[in-house]
């Protein structure tokens, strides 16, 4: 178990223990269910910088070599991408002369858009071999590997500096964030902008989103923790915005420490808000496990009452956070018949830890399913729109956070 903070290397204090859970990406064929591996999972907070993080390390190769999440599958995600690119072109002059590098470029959805719309030079890096086929189809040059400072030296040799380095939902996943920041710094000059998107600790705390705390999500970030990372690696945050992603994320624009970019004063407002709700007090996190337990009880009670009334319940969204929630709350075939998910890579397989069959949402039928527990609750609006027919025929959707309730 990890005892030292990933940002400042001071001591970690344990605040939450989920015992052993299966990895959120470990989907199984039926005959493999018996051999499901489970790994300890506990959460700690740094005594000094108060960065909240996972204490157990699983070999990243196990987590990301076969990745079941495709960027291009979610409509909301496509919207976030085009919104980001508009900002980059308006505020930071993304254009056909720009060079754009994306870390964890996944299926190449973002870079494809950059290439088609802005005609820039693009390069991606991603460890998932299975996604290479998709990025090849998108004609995006992709290095199949993890990004690191070492790797950045080779990239710099071959391609030089980049005007934009983008890491969406990467920093939260990395066991050594300082190394990523150092590597990106190596690819930047005084005009470069580094964009990151991370789930915001403020939302995680306020809405009690403990389902975000699974092995793939290693660190839970605030503006303060991002500023700490920047300071350690000669960078600075120049702008920030809150975005509707992963249940509430922040998008930070970062430059070299000595660049001419001025710091937007908005950043201080964000920092003050984080401080005022107590995100950097130990006491806040010492009480977190009680908040988690209360939510667990509420969700179980909610489902039990439906079962007593002989209602049929299934779930929607075989997402990483969903598998953590089901495992921690011990919701399996005792409550759920099936789980529906649009990803063809997941359909026909069984969910990690809880072993529920995953089925194509086109089979959702209000005659057979009274309630759908929405595990990808951050996409509630998008999924409700998509499941209009089900809702119209009196099917109900349960949103588990902040407290379990019926979607209206
Ligand atoms: Zn620390």
Short mmCIF file of C-alpha atoms and ligand atoms in Angstrom, two decimals:
data_model
loop_
_atom_site.label_atom_id
_atom_site.label_comp_id
_atom_site.label_asym_id
_atom_site.label_seq_id
_atom_site.Cartn_x
_atom_site.Cartn_y
_atom_site.Cartn_z
CA UNK A 1 0.00 0.00 0.00
CA UNK A 2 1.26 3.44 -0.94
CA UNK A 3 2.22 5.60 2.04
CA UNK A 4 3.56 8.70 0.27
CA UNK A 5 1.75 11.47 -1.62
CA UNK A 6 2.13 11.41 -5.41
CA UNK A 7 2.49 15.18 -5.63
CA UNK A 8 4.59 16.30 -2.63
CA UNK A 9 5.87 12.93 -1.30
CA UNK A 10 4.66 13.55 2.27
CA UNK A 11 2.73 11.08 4.41
CA UNK A 12 -0.72 9.73 3.46
CA UNK A 13 -3.53 9.15 5.95
CA UNK A 14 -6.13 6.49 5.09
CA UNK A 15 -9.70 7.75 4.97
CA UNK A 16 -11.68 5.02 3.23
CA UNK A 17 -11.32 1.27 2.70
CA UNK A 18 -13.37 -0.51 0.02
CA UNK A 19 -11.66 -3.86 0.76
CA UNK A 20 -11.22 -5.94 -2.40
CA UNK A 21 -12.86 -5.12 -5.73
CA UNK A 22 -12.52 -6.35 -9.31
CA UNK A 23 -10.95 -3.89 -11.76
CA UNK A 24 -13.51 -1.73 -13.51
CA UNK A 25 -12.28 -2.70 -16.98
CA UNK A 26 -12.16 -6.43 -16.32
CA UNK A 27 -15.23 -7.56 -18.31
CA UNK A 28 -15.54 -11.32 -18.51
CA UNK A 29 -16.85 -14.03 -20.76
CA UNK A 30 -19.20 -16.34 -18.93
CA UNK A 31 -16.72 -19.22 -18.54
CA UNK A 32 -14.15 -16.88 -16.90
CA UNK A 33 -16.40 -15.62 -14.10
CA UNK A 34 -14.97 -18.02 -11.51
CA UNK A 35 -11.47 -16.69 -12.02
CA UNK A 36 -12.25 -13.03 -11.43
CA UNK A 37 -9.35 -11.36 -9.64
CA UNK A 38 -9.99 -8.77 -6.94
CA UNK A 39 -7.66 -6.10 -5.64
CA UNK A 40 -7.56 -4.08 -2.40
CA UNK A 41 -8.72 -0.48 -2.73
CA UNK A 42 -8.29 2.24 -0.14
CA UNK A 43 -8.22 6.01 -0.33
CA UNK A 44 -5.84 8.33 1.46
CA UNK A 45 -5.29 12.05 1.90
CA UNK A 46 -1.88 13.76 2.10
CA UNK A 47 -1.13 15.19 5.52
CA UNK A 48 0.67 18.16 3.98
CA UNK A 49 -0.86 19.16 0.61
CA UNK A 50 -4.24 17.39 1.23
CA UNK A 51 -4.28 15.73 -2.19
CA UNK A 52 -6.85 12.89 -2.10
CA UNK A 53 -5.61 9.73 -3.84
CA UNK A 54 -5.82 5.98 -4.14
CA UNK A 55 -3.31 4.04 -2.06
CA UNK A 56 -3.19 0.80 -4.02
CA UNK A 57 -1.32 0.46 -7.25
CA UNK A 58 -2.34 -1.94 -9.96
CA UNK A 59 0.02 -2.41 -12.89
CA UNK A 60 -1.20 0.19 -15.43
CA UNK A 61 -0.70 -2.39 -18.18
CA UNK A 62 -3.53 -4.41 -16.63
CA UNK A 63 -5.75 -1.35 -16.61
CA UNK A 64 -5.16 0.26 -19.98
CA UNK A 65 -3.77 -2.19 -22.53
CA UNK A 66 -7.24 -3.24 -23.53
CA UNK A 67 -9.44 -0.25 -22.90
CA UNK A 68 -13.18 -0.62 -23.28
CA UNK A 69 -14.08 3.04 -23.41
CA UNK A 70 -14.22 4.71 -26.80
CA UNK A 71 -14.26 8.51 -26.85
CA UNK A 72 -16.40 8.59 -29.97
CA UNK A 73 -19.27 6.61 -28.40
CA UNK A 74 -20.66 9.42 -26.26
CA UNK A 75 -22.43 12.40 -27.81
CA UNK A 76 -21.77 14.63 -24.76
CA UNK A 77 -18.10 13.89 -25.12
CA UNK A 78 -18.08 14.91 -28.78
CA UNK A 79 -19.69 18.20 -27.73
CA UNK A 80 -17.02 18.76 -25.09
CA UNK A 81 -14.34 18.25 -27.71
CA UNK A 82 -15.75 20.78 -30.15
CA UNK A 83 -16.27 23.26 -27.31
CA UNK A 84 -12.62 22.90 -26.26
CA UNK A 85 -11.34 23.33 -29.81
CA UNK A 86 -13.45 26.47 -30.29
CA UNK A 87 -11.83 27.95 -27.16
CA UNK A 88 -8.35 27.04 -28.34
CA UNK A 89 -8.91 28.65 -31.70
CA UNK A 90 -10.52 31.79 -30.25
CA UNK A 91 -8.24 32.40 -27.27
CA UNK A 92 -4.99 30.67 -28.19
CA UNK A 93 -4.99 30.77 -32.01
CA UNK A 94 -5.25 27.10 -32.88
CA UNK A 95 -4.86 27.06 -36.69
CA UNK A 96 -3.37 25.19 -39.63
CA UNK A 97 0.18 26.05 -38.54
CA UNK A 98 -0.37 24.59 -35.08
CA UNK A 99 1.10 21.32 -33.86
CA UNK A 100 -1.20 19.41 -31.52
CA UNK A 101 -0.22 16.50 -29.30
CA UNK A 102 -2.73 14.47 -27.34
CA UNK A 103 -1.90 12.17 -24.44
CA UNK A 104 -4.22 9.14 -24.16
CA UNK A 105 -5.69 9.97 -27.55
CA UNK A 106 -7.95 6.90 -27.33
CA UNK A 107 -9.73 6.30 -30.66
CA UNK A 108 -8.43 9.57 -32.14
CA UNK A 109 -11.79 11.40 -32.01
CA UNK A 110 -10.34 14.71 -30.84
CA UNK A 111 -7.34 14.74 -33.17
CA UNK A 112 -9.53 13.82 -36.11
CA UNK A 113 -11.61 16.92 -35.45
CA UNK A 114 -8.46 19.07 -35.13
CA UNK A 115 -7.12 17.69 -38.38
CA UNK A 116 -10.35 18.06 -40.35
CA UNK A 117 -11.53 21.39 -39.04
CA UNK A 118 -8.33 23.29 -38.26
CA UNK A 119 -5.92 21.46 -40.61
CA UNK A 120 -3.26 21.32 -37.88
CA UNK A 121 -0.49 18.72 -37.55
CA UNK A 122 -1.59 16.08 -35.04
CA UNK A 123 0.05 13.30 -33.03
CA UNK A 124 -1.45 10.99 -30.41
CA UNK A 125 -0.12 8.57 -27.83
CA UNK A 126 -2.20 5.84 -26.21
CA UNK A 127 -1.34 2.48 -24.63
CA UNK A 128 -4.50 0.64 -25.76
CA UNK A 129 -3.60 -1.65 -28.66
CA UNK A 130 -7.22 -2.54 -29.34
CA UNK A 131 -8.06 1.11 -30.11
CA UNK A 132 -5.29 1.45 -32.67
CA UNK A 133 -7.55 -0.03 -35.36
CA UNK A 134 -10.08 2.76 -34.79
CA UNK A 135 -7.46 5.53 -34.70
CA UNK A 136 -5.92 4.11 -37.89
CA UNK A 137 -9.30 4.25 -39.55
CA UNK A 138 -9.47 7.89 -38.42
CA UNK A 139 -6.00 8.34 -40.03
CA UNK A 140 -4.43 9.67 -36.86
CA UNK A 141 -0.73 9.04 -36.27
CA UNK A 142 -0.64 7.31 -32.88
CA UNK A 143 2.21 5.99 -30.75
CA UNK A 144 1.06 2.91 -28.80
CA UNK A 145 2.57 3.55 -25.37
CA UNK A 146 2.26 5.35 -22.04
CA UNK A 147 3.45 8.94 -21.97
CA UNK A 148 6.35 9.80 -19.65
CA UNK A 149 9.26 12.22 -19.38
CA UNK A 150 11.53 9.60 -20.98
CA UNK A 151 9.09 9.20 -23.87
CA UNK A 152 8.89 12.99 -24.29
CA UNK A 153 12.61 13.11 -25.15
CA UNK A 154 12.11 10.78 -28.11
CA UNK A 155 9.00 12.65 -29.24
CA UNK A 156 10.85 15.98 -29.04
CA UNK A 157 13.73 14.58 -31.09
CA UNK A 158 11.40 13.49 -33.83
CA UNK A 159 8.73 16.21 -33.83
CA UNK A 160 10.13 19.23 -31.90
CA UNK A 161 7.90 21.49 -29.77
CA UNK A 162 4.11 21.39 -29.79
CA UNK A 163 1.80 24.41 -29.64
CA UNK A 164 -0.87 22.45 -27.81
CA UNK A 165 -0.59 19.43 -25.53
CA UNK A 166 -3.91 18.00 -24.47
CA UNK A 167 -4.60 15.50 -21.69
CA UNK A 168 -8.30 14.93 -21.09
CA UNK A 169 -9.05 12.59 -18.21
CA UNK A 170 -5.45 11.49 -17.97
CA UNK A 171 -3.94 13.25 -14.96
CA UNK A 172 -6.45 11.58 -12.66
CA UNK A 173 -5.36 8.19 -14.01
CA UNK A 174 -1.64 8.50 -13.64
CA UNK A 175 0.47 7.00 -10.84
CA UNK A 176 3.16 9.65 -11.33
CA UNK A 177 1.59 12.99 -12.28
CA UNK A 178 4.87 14.88 -11.75
CA UNK A 179 6.46 12.82 -14.52
CA UNK A 180 3.64 13.65 -16.97
CA UNK A 181 3.91 17.37 -16.17
CA UNK A 182 7.70 17.24 -16.58
CA UNK A 183 7.32 15.40 -19.89
CA UNK A 184 4.78 17.90 -21.23
CA UNK A 185 6.94 20.82 -20.11
CA UNK A 186 9.72 19.28 -22.21
CA UNK A 187 7.51 19.51 -25.32
CA UNK A 188 6.44 23.12 -24.69
CA UNK A 189 7.92 26.49 -25.60
CA UNK A 190 6.86 29.91 -24.26
CA UNK A 191 3.86 30.03 -26.57
CA UNK A 192 2.57 26.52 -25.88
CA UNK A 193 -0.60 25.69 -24.00
CA UNK A 194 -1.18 22.51 -22.05
CA UNK A 195 -4.85 21.65 -21.51
CA UNK A 196 -6.00 19.18 -18.92
CA UNK A 197 -9.43 17.99 -17.89
CA UNK A 198 -9.95 16.28 -14.56
CA UNK A 199 -12.98 15.38 -12.45
CA UNK A 200 -13.20 18.14 -9.85
CA UNK A 201 -12.65 17.15 -6.23
CA UNK A 202 -15.22 19.79 -5.28
CA UNK A 203 -17.99 17.93 -7.14
CA UNK A 204 -16.79 14.56 -5.87
CA UNK A 205 -17.00 15.81 -2.31
CA UNK A 206 -20.21 17.85 -2.59
CA UNK A 207 -22.21 15.17 -4.41
CA UNK A 208 -20.59 12.33 -2.52
CA UNK A 209 -19.35 10.72 -5.75
CA UNK A 210 -17.36 7.91 -4.18
CA UNK A 211 -18.16 5.82 -7.27
CA UNK A 212 -15.41 7.88 -8.95
CA UNK A 213 -12.87 6.22 -6.66
CA UNK A 214 -11.84 3.08 -8.53
CA UNK A 215 -8.42 1.73 -9.46
CA UNK A 216 -8.22 3.65 -12.75
CA UNK A 217 -8.78 6.99 -11.02
CA UNK A 218 -5.69 7.47 -8.95
CA UNK A 219 -5.80 11.12 -7.92
CA UNK A 220 -8.77 13.43 -7.23
CA UNK A 221 -7.85 16.92 -8.22
CA UNK A 222 -8.64 20.48 -7.28
CA UNK A 223 -7.27 23.71 -8.74
CA UNK A 224 -4.96 23.68 -5.77
CA UNK A 225 -3.49 20.24 -6.54
CA UNK A 226 -3.06 21.22 -10.19
CA UNK A 227 -1.28 24.41 -9.13
CA UNK A 228 0.95 22.32 -6.85
CA UNK A 229 1.86 20.10 -9.80
CA UNK A 230 2.54 23.15 -11.96
CA UNK A 231 4.79 24.79 -9.36
CA UNK A 232 6.87 21.64 -9.02
CA UNK A 233 7.36 21.48 -12.79
CA UNK A 234 7.94 25.14 -13.77
CA UNK A 235 4.47 25.65 -15.18
CA UNK A 236 1.51 27.87 -14.26
CA UNK A 237 -2.26 27.69 -14.58
CA UNK A 238 -3.42 30.64 -16.73
CA UNK A 239 -7.12 29.90 -17.00
CA UNK A 240 -9.75 27.51 -15.72
CA UNK A 241 -13.35 26.63 -16.43
CA UNK A 242 -15.86 24.24 -14.97
CA UNK A 243 -17.22 21.74 -17.51
CA UNK A 244 -20.11 19.31 -17.49
CA UNK A 245 -18.08 16.12 -17.74
CA UNK A 246 -17.77 13.12 -15.41
CA UNK A 247 -20.25 14.67 -12.97
CA UNK A 248 -18.34 17.98 -12.79
CA UNK A 249 -14.80 18.53 -14.07
CA UNK A 250 -12.35 21.39 -14.40
CA UNK A 251 -10.52 22.26 -17.57
CA UNK A 252 -7.20 24.02 -16.91
CA UNK A 253 -5.08 25.94 -19.40
CA UNK A 254 -1.43 25.79 -18.43
CA UNK A 255 1.67 27.53 -19.79
CA UNK A 256 5.39 27.70 -18.98
CA UNK A 257 6.11 29.54 -15.73
CA UNK A 258 7.87 32.40 -17.50
CA UNK A 259 5.55 32.71 -20.48
CA UNK A 260 3.76 35.97 -21.31
CA UNK A 261 0.32 34.50 -20.59
CA UNK A 262 -1.41 36.31 -17.72
CA UNK A 263 -3.21 34.43 -14.99
CA UNK A 264 -6.98 34.85 -15.15
CA UNK A 265 -8.22 36.21 -11.80
CA UNK A 266 -11.06 33.71 -11.94
CA UNK A 267 -8.57 31.11 -10.71
CA UNK A 268 -8.48 32.73 -7.27
CA UNK A 269 -12.27 32.53 -7.02
CA UNK A 270 -12.07 28.80 -7.70
CA UNK A 271 -9.32 28.38 -5.11
CA UNK A 272 -11.26 30.27 -2.45
CA UNK A 273 -14.36 28.23 -3.06
CA UNK A 274 -12.43 24.99 -2.71
CA UNK A 275 -10.94 26.21 0.53
CA UNK A 276 -14.24 27.47 1.93
CA UNK A 277 -16.02 24.14 1.57
CA UNK A 278 -13.20 22.51 3.53
CA UNK A 279 -11.47 20.47 0.82
CA UNK A 280 -8.07 21.04 2.43
CA UNK A 281 -9.05 20.19 5.98
CA UNK A 282 -8.23 16.74 7.31
CA UNK A 283 -11.48 16.64 9.27
CA UNK A 284 -13.52 16.90 6.07
CA UNK A 285 -11.99 13.68 4.77
CA UNK A 286 -12.01 11.87 8.08
CA UNK A 287 -15.84 12.18 7.95
CA UNK A 288 -16.11 11.08 4.34
CA UNK A 289 -16.46 7.34 5.00
CA UNK A 290 -19.55 8.00 7.09
CA UNK A 291 -21.09 9.94 4.19
CA UNK A 292 -20.30 6.99 1.92
CA UNK A 293 -21.89 4.47 4.29
CA UNK A 294 -25.05 6.53 4.56
CA UNK A 295 -25.40 6.65 0.80
CA UNK A 296 -24.83 2.89 0.51
CA UNK A 297 -27.65 2.25 2.97
CA UNK A 298 -30.02 4.63 1.18
CA UNK A 299 -29.43 3.04 -2.21
CA UNK A 300 -29.91 -0.48 -0.88
CA UNK A 301 -33.13 0.53 0.85
CA UNK A 302 -34.41 2.18 -2.32
CA UNK A 303 -33.86 -0.97 -4.39
CA UNK A 304 -35.10 -3.34 -1.69
CA UNK A 305 -38.43 -1.52 -1.53
CA UNK A 306 -38.86 -1.93 -5.28
CA UNK A 307 -38.03 -5.62 -5.07
CA UNK A 308 -40.63 -6.11 -2.34
CA UNK A 309 -43.16 -4.67 -4.80
CA UNK A 310 -41.95 -7.30 -7.31
CA UNK A 311 -40.53 -4.72 -9.73
CA UNK A 312 -38.01 -5.72 -12.40
CA UNK A 313 -34.81 -3.70 -12.21
CA UNK A 314 -31.91 -3.52 -14.66
CA UNK A 315 -29.07 -1.04 -14.92
CA UNK A 316 -27.87 1.29 -17.67
CA UNK A 317 -24.21 2.08 -18.42
CA UNK A 318 -21.48 -0.49 -17.76
CA UNK A 319 -19.15 2.35 -16.78
CA UNK A 320 -16.09 2.23 -14.53
CA UNK A 321 -17.80 4.15 -11.80
CA UNK A 322 -20.86 1.92 -12.10
CA UNK A 323 -18.87 -1.21 -11.35
CA UNK A 324 -17.36 0.35 -8.27
CA UNK A 325 -20.79 1.45 -7.03
CA UNK A 326 -22.33 -1.98 -7.59
CA UNK A 327 -19.45 -3.77 -5.89
CA UNK A 328 -19.24 -1.46 -2.90
CA UNK A 329 -23.03 -1.47 -2.38
CA UNK A 330 -23.25 -5.22 -3.04
CA UNK A 331 -25.78 -4.78 -5.81
CA UNK A 332 -25.67 -7.75 -8.15
CA UNK A 333 -28.10 -10.31 -9.47
CA UNK A 334 -29.94 -9.95 -6.13
CA UNK A 335 -31.39 -6.74 -7.61
CA UNK A 336 -30.48 -6.49 -11.28
CA UNK A 337 -31.48 -8.61 -14.28
CA UNK A 338 -29.17 -7.09 -16.90
CA UNK A 339 -27.00 -4.09 -17.67
CA UNK A 340 -27.48 -2.19 -20.91
CA UNK A 341 -24.59 -0.46 -22.67
CA UNK A 342 -24.03 0.95 -26.16
CA UNK A 343 -20.41 -0.21 -26.46
CA UNK A 344 -20.15 -3.22 -28.75
CA UNK A 345 -16.89 -4.15 -26.98
CA UNK A 346 -18.82 -4.81 -23.76
CA UNK A 347 -22.01 -6.41 -25.05
CA UNK A 348 -22.31 -10.13 -24.37
CA UNK A 349 -19.74 -9.96 -21.57
CA UNK A 350 -20.28 -9.97 -17.80
CA UNK A 351 -19.64 -7.05 -15.45
CA UNK A 352 -16.50 -7.02 -13.28
CA UNK A 353 -17.11 -8.23 -9.75
CA UNK A 354 -20.90 -8.43 -10.00
CA UNK A 355 -21.18 -10.68 -13.09
CA UNK A 356 -24.28 -9.30 -14.72
CA UNK A 357 -24.78 -9.76 -18.44
CA UNK A 358 -24.31 -6.69 -20.66
CA UNK A 359 -26.86 -6.20 -23.43
CA UNK A 360 -27.41 -3.78 -26.33
CA UNK A 361 -29.79 -0.95 -25.24
CA UNK A 362 -31.92 -1.56 -28.36
CA UNK A 363 -33.53 -4.39 -26.34
CA UNK A 364 -34.71 -2.06 -23.56
CA UNK A 365 -38.44 -2.65 -23.21
CA UNK A 366 -40.72 -1.03 -20.64
CA UNK A 367 -42.87 -4.15 -20.58
CA UNK A 368 -40.00 -6.12 -19.11
CA UNK A 369 -38.07 -3.49 -17.15
CA UNK A 370 -39.88 -1.34 -14.57
CA UNK A 371 -36.77 0.49 -13.38
CA UNK A 372 -33.35 1.23 -14.87
CA UNK A 373 -30.65 2.11 -12.36
CA UNK A 374 -28.53 4.69 -14.16
CA UNK A 375 -24.85 3.95 -13.48
CA UNK A 376 -23.63 6.59 -15.98
CA UNK A 377 -25.69 9.13 -14.05
CA UNK A 378 -23.47 11.96 -15.31
CA UNK A 379 -25.02 11.35 -18.75
CA UNK A 380 -28.62 11.34 -17.42
CA UNK A 381 -29.98 13.90 -19.91
CA UNK A 382 -28.35 12.26 -22.91
CA UNK A 383 -29.56 8.80 -21.93
CA UNK A 384 -33.09 9.98 -21.12
CA UNK A 385 -33.30 11.51 -24.58
CA UNK A 386 -32.09 8.31 -26.13
CA UNK A 387 -34.54 6.21 -24.07
CA UNK A 388 -37.58 8.45 -24.74
CA UNK A 389 -39.68 5.51 -25.80
CA UNK A 390 -38.96 3.59 -22.60
CA UNK A 391 -39.85 6.63 -20.47
CA UNK A 392 -42.99 7.31 -22.49
CA UNK A 393 -44.16 3.75 -21.90
CA UNK A 394 -43.86 4.43 -18.20
CA UNK A 395 -40.39 2.96 -17.66
CA UNK A 396 -38.54 4.68 -14.80
CA UNK A 397 -34.91 5.70 -14.47
CA UNK A 398 -33.22 5.76 -11.05
CA UNK A 399 -30.39 8.29 -10.61
CA UNK A 400 -28.21 7.17 -7.68
CA UNK A 401 -26.53 10.53 -6.82
CA UNK A 402 -26.41 12.76 -4.83
CA UNK A 403 -29.28 10.74 -3.28
CA UNK A 404 -31.18 7.96 -5.06
CA UNK A 405 -34.17 9.45 -6.92
CA UNK A 406 -36.37 8.91 -9.98
CA UNK A 407 -35.31 10.91 -13.06
CA UNK A 408 -37.82 13.56 -14.08
ZN1 LIG B 1 1.01 15.85 -0.81
#
